Short mmCIF file of C-alpha atoms in Angstrom, two decimals:
data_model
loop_
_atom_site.label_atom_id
_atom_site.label_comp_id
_atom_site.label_asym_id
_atom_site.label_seq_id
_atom_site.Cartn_x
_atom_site.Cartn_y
_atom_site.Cartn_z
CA UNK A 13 148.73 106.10 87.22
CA UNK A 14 147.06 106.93 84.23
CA UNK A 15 146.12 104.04 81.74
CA UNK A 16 148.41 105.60 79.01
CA UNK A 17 151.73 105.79 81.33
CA UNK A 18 150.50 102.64 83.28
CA UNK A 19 152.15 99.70 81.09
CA UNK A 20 155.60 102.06 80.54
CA UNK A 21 155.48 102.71 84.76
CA UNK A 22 155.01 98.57 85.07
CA UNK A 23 158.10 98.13 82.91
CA UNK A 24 160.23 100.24 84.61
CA UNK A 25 159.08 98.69 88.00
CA UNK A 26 159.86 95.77 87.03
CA UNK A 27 163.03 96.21 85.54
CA UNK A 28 163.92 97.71 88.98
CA UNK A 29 162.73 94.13 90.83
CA UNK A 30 164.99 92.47 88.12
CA UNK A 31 167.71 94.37 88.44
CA UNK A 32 167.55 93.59 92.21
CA UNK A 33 167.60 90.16 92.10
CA UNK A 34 170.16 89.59 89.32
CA UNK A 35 172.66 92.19 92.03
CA UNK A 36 171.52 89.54 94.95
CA UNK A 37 172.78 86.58 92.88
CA UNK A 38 168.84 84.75 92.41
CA UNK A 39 169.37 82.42 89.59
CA UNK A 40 165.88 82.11 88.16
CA UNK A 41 164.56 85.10 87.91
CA UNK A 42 160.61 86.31 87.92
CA UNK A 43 159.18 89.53 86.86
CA UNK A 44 158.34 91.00 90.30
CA UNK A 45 154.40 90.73 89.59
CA UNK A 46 154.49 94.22 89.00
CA UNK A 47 151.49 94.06 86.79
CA UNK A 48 149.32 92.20 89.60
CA UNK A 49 146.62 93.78 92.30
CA UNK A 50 147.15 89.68 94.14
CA UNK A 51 148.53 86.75 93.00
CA UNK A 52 145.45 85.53 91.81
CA UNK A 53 143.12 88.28 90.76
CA UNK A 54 145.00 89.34 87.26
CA UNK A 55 144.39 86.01 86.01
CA UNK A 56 140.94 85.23 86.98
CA UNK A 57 139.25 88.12 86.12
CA UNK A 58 140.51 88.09 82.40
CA UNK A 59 138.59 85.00 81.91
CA UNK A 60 135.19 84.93 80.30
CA UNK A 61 132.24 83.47 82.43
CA UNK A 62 132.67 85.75 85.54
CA UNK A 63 130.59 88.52 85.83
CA UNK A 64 132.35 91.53 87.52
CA UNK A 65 130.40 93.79 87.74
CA UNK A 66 127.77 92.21 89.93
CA UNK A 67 130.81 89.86 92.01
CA UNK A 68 130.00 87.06 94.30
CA UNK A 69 131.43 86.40 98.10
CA UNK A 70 133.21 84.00 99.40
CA UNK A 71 135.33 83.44 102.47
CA UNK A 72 138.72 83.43 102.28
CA UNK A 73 140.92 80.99 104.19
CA UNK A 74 141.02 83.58 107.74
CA UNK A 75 137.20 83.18 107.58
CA UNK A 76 136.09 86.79 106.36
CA UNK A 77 134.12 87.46 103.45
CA UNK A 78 135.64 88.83 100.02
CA UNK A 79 134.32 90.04 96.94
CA UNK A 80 135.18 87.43 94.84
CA UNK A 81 133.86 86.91 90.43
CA UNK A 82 131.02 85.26 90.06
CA UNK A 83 130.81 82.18 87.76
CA UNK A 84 128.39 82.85 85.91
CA UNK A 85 128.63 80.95 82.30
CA UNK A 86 131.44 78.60 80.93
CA UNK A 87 135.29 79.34 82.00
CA UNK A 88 137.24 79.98 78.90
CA UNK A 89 140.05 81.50 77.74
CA UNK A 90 139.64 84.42 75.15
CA UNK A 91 143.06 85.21 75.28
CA UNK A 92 146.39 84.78 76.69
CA UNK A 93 146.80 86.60 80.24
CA UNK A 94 150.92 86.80 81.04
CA UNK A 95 152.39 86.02 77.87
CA UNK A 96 153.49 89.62 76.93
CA UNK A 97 154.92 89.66 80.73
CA UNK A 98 157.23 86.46 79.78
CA UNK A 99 158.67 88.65 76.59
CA UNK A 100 159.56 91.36 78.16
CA UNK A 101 160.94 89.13 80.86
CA UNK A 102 162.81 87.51 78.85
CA UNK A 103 164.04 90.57 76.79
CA UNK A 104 165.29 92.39 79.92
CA UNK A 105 167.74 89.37 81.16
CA UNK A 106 169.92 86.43 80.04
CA UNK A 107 168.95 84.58 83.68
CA UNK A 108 166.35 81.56 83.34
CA UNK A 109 163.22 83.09 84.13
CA UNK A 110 159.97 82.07 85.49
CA UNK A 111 156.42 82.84 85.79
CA UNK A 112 153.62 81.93 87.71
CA UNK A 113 149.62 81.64 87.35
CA UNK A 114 147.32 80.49 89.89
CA UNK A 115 146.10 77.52 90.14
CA UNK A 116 142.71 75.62 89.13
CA UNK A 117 141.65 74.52 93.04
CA UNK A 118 142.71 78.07 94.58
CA UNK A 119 140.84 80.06 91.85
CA UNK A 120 137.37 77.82 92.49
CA UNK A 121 137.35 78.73 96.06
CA UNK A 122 137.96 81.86 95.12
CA UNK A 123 134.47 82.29 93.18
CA UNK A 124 131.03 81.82 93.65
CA UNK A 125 130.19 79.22 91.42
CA UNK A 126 126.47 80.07 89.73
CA UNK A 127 127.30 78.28 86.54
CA UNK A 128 129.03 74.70 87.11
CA UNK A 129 126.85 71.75 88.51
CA UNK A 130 129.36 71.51 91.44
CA UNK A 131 133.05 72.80 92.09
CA UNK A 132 135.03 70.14 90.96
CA UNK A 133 133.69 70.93 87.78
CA UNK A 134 134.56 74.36 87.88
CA UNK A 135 138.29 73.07 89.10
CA UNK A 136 138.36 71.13 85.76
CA UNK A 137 137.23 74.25 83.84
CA UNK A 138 139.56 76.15 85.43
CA UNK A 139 142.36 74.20 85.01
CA UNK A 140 141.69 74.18 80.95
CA UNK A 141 142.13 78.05 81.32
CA UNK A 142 145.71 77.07 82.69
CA UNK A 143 146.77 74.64 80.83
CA UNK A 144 146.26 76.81 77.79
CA UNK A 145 148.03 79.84 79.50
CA UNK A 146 150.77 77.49 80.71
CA UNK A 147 151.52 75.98 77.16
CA UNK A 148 151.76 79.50 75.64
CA UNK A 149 153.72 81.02 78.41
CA UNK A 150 156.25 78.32 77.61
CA UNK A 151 156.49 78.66 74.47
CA UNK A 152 156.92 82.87 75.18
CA UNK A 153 160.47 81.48 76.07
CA UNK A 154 159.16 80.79 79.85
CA UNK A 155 161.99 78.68 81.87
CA UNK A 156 160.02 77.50 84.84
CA UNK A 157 156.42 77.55 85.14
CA UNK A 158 154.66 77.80 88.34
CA UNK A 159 151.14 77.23 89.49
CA UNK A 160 149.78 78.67 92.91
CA UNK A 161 147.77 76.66 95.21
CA UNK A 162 147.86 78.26 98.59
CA UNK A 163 143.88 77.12 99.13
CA UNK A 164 145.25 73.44 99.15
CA UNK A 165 146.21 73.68 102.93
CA UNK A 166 143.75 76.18 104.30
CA UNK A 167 140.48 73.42 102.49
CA UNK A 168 141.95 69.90 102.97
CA UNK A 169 138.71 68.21 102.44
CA UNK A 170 137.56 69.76 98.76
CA UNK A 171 141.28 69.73 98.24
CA UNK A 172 141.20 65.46 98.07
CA UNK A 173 137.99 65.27 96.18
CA UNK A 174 139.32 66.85 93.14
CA UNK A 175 142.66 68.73 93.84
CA UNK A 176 144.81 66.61 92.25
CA UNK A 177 142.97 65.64 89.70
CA UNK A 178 142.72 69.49 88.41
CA UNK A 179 146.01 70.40 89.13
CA UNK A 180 146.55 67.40 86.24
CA UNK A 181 144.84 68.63 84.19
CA UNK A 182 146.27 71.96 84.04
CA UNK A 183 149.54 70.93 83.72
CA UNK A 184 149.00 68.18 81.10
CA UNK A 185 151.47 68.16 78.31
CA UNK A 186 153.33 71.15 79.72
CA UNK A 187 156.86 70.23 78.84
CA UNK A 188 160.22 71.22 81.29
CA UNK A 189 160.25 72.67 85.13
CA UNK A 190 156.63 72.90 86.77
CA UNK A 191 156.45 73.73 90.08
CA UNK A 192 153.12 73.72 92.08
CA UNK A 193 153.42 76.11 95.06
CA UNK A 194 151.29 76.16 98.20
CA UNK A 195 151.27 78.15 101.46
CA UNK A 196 149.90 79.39 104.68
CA UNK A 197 148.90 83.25 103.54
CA UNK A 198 151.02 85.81 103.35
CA UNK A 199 153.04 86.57 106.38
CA UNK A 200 152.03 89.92 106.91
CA UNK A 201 148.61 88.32 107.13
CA UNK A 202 147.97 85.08 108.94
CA UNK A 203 150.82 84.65 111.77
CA UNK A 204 149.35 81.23 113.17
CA UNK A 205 151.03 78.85 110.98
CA UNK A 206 150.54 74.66 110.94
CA UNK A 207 153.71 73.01 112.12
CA UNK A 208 153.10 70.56 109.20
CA UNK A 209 150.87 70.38 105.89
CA UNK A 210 147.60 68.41 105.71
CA UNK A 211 147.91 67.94 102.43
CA UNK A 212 151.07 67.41 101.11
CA UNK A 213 151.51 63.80 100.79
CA UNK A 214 148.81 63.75 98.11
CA UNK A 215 151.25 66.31 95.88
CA UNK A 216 153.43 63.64 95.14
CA UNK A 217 150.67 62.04 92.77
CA UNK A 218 150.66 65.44 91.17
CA UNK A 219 152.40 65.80 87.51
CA UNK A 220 154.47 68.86 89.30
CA UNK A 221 158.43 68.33 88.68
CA UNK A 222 158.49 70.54 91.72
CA UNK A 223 157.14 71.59 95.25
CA UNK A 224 157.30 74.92 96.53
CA UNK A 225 156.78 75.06 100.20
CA UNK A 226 157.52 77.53 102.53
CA UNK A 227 159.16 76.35 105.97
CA UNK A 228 161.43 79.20 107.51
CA UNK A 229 158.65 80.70 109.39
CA UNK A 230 156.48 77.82 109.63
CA UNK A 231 160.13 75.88 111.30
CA UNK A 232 158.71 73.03 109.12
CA UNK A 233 160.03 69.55 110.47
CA UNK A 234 162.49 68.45 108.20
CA UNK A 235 160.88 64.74 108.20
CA UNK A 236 157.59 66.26 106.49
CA UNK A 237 159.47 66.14 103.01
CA UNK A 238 159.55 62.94 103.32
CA UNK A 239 155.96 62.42 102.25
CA UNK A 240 157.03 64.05 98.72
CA UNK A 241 159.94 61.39 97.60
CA UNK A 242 159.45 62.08 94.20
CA UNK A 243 159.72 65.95 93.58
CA UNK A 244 162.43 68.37 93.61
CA UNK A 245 161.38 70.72 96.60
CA UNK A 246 161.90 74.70 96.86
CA UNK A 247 162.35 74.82 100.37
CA UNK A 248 161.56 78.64 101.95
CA UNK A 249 164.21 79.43 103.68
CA UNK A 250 163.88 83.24 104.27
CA UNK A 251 161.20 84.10 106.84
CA UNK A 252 159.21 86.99 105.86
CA UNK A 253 157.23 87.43 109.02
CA UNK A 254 160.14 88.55 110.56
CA UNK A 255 161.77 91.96 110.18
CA UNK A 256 165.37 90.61 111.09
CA UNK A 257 167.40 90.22 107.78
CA UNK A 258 168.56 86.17 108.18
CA UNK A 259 172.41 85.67 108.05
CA UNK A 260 174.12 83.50 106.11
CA UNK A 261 174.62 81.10 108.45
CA UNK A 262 170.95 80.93 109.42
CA UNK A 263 170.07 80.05 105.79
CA UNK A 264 172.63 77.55 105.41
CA UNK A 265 171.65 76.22 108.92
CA UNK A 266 167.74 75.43 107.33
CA UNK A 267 169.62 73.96 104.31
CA UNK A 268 171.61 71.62 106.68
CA UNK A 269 168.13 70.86 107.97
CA UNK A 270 167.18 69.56 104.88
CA UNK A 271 169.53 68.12 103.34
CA UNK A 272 169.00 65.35 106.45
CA UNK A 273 166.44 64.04 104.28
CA UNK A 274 167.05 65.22 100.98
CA UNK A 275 169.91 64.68 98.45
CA UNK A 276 171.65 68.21 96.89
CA UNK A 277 170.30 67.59 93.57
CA UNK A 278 166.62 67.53 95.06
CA UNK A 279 166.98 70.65 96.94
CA UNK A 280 165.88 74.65 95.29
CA UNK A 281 166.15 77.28 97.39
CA UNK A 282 163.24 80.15 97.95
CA UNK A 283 161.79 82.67 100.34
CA UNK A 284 159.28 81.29 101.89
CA UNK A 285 156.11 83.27 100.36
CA UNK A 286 155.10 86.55 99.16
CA UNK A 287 157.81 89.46 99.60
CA UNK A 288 155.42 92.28 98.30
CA UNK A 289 155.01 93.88 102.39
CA UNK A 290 158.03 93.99 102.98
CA UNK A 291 160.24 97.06 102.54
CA UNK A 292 162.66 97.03 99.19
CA UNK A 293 165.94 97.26 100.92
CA UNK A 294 164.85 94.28 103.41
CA UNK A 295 163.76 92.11 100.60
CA UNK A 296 166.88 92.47 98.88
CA UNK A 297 168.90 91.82 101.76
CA UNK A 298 167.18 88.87 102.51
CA UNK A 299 167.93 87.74 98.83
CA UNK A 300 171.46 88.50 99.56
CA UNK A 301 171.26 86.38 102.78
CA UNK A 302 169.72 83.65 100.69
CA UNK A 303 172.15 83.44 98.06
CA UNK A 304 174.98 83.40 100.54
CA UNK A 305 174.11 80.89 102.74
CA UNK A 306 173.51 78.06 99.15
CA UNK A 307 177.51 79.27 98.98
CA UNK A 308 178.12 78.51 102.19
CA UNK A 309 176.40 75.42 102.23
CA UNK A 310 177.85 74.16 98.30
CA UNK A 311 181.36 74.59 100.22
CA UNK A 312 179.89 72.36 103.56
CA UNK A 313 179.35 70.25 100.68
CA UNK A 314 182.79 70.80 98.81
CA UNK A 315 180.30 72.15 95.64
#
């Protein structure tokens, strides 16, 4: 697409991915990420202190090497990033909306730190970057406000030394919903998933209102949210490793699941992670599926 039909193309994409989720029923609705290459990469790169043109390498978490910016002078934030995405969210529906950035401890492993002393110092620099994004997002009429740690259970170890501590930090006098998501990897992509989290209980020291976690294709032991007492989780419930479209009564059998150790008012229901491989008409129909079994499962509950 050529750069001056590229922003008008995004629009109308994403217009299409809203349009598809406010006919499925979603309640909070997100802008598709029509504008990103990867979750990650649209943010990072529009920061000064990376060099891209001469890019670093660093593994990423199935052990292969990446192309990756290369830190090579302070982190900072010339500009906002998403903001203009939030407006036009917000001008295309009346739904609460969200957005999401990624977060400080993903984006350092995702780099090849020649700058910073060590990476928990990067981490901290990174997470000014978000913080600043975050508080301006918000105030672009943002709803919910998400930050994306996937790196969190693929790098336990770094993760404890400063994880927490940046995440903080980058969500320090952000005001409202804040949800801090982690993973296993996109679907499509890494099939050998954990059957629990190795770092999850440390999340509940996290300023997050909210833990995104994805469990339908994972069959995440309902006992493991236990470890998070005080957040609101958004439990995955759609499996998108799978090709089969989930019923209703599949979804509202994972919500049963949960609610054996969670209270209604503590449960938010998501697909597990990352819909962008899957075919359009699938996606939606898993929305569909999604939305149908919470109605099921408000009337289980006499909702």
């Amino acid at each position: 697409m050529q750069e001056p039909f590229l922003e008008d193309a995004q629009d109308d994409a994403t217009r299409l991915a809203v349009r598809d989720m406010e006919l499925a029923g979603v309640d909070v609705i997100t802008d598709g990420e029509m504008r990103r290459e990867s979750y990650s990469n649209r943010f990072a790169t529009a920061l000064d202190g990376v060099d891209l043109d001469a890019p670093g390498v660093a593994l990423d978490r199935t052990g292969h090497e990446n192309p990756v910016p290369r830190v090579v002078g302070p982190i900072h934030r010339a500009r906002p990033v998403e903001v203009r995405d939030v407006e036009f969210l917000r001008s295309i529906t009346d739904r609460r909306i969200k957005i999401t950035v990624p977060g400080p401890f993903t984006m350092t492993q995702q780099a090849q730190n020649d700058h910073y002393a060590d990476d928990r110092s990067l981490a901290l620099a990174y997470a000014e970057a978000v913080n600043e994004e975050l508080r301006d997002l918000e105030a672009a009429g943002a709803d919910v406000v998400q930050i994306d740690e996937p790196y969190l259970q693929a790098r336990p170890e770094p993760a404890r030394e400063y994880a927490v501590e940046a995440i903080n930090r980058a969500l320090e006098g952000i005001e409202g919903e804040t949800v801090l998501h982690t993973c296993f990897g996109y679907a499509h992509i890494v099939h050998d998933r954990l059957a629990g989290y190795p770092f999850l209980s440390e999340l509940n020291d996290c300023l997050a209102t909210h833990l995104a976690l994805e469990a339908a294709q994972p069959n995440l032991a309902a006992d493991v949210l236990r470890e998070v007492p005080s957040k609101i989780v958004v439990l995955g419930v759609l499996d998108l490793g799978s090709d089969e479209v989930e019923t209703p009564e599949v979804v509202a059998q994972r919500i049963r699941t949960a609610l054996e150790v969670l209270p209604p008012e503590r449960l938010v229901l998501a697909p597990d992670c990352g819909m962008k491989y899957l075919p359009r008409d699938r996606a939606f129909r898993k929305l569909e599926a999604m939305v149908a079994g919470a109605r099921v499962s408000r009337e289980d509950l006499g909702l």
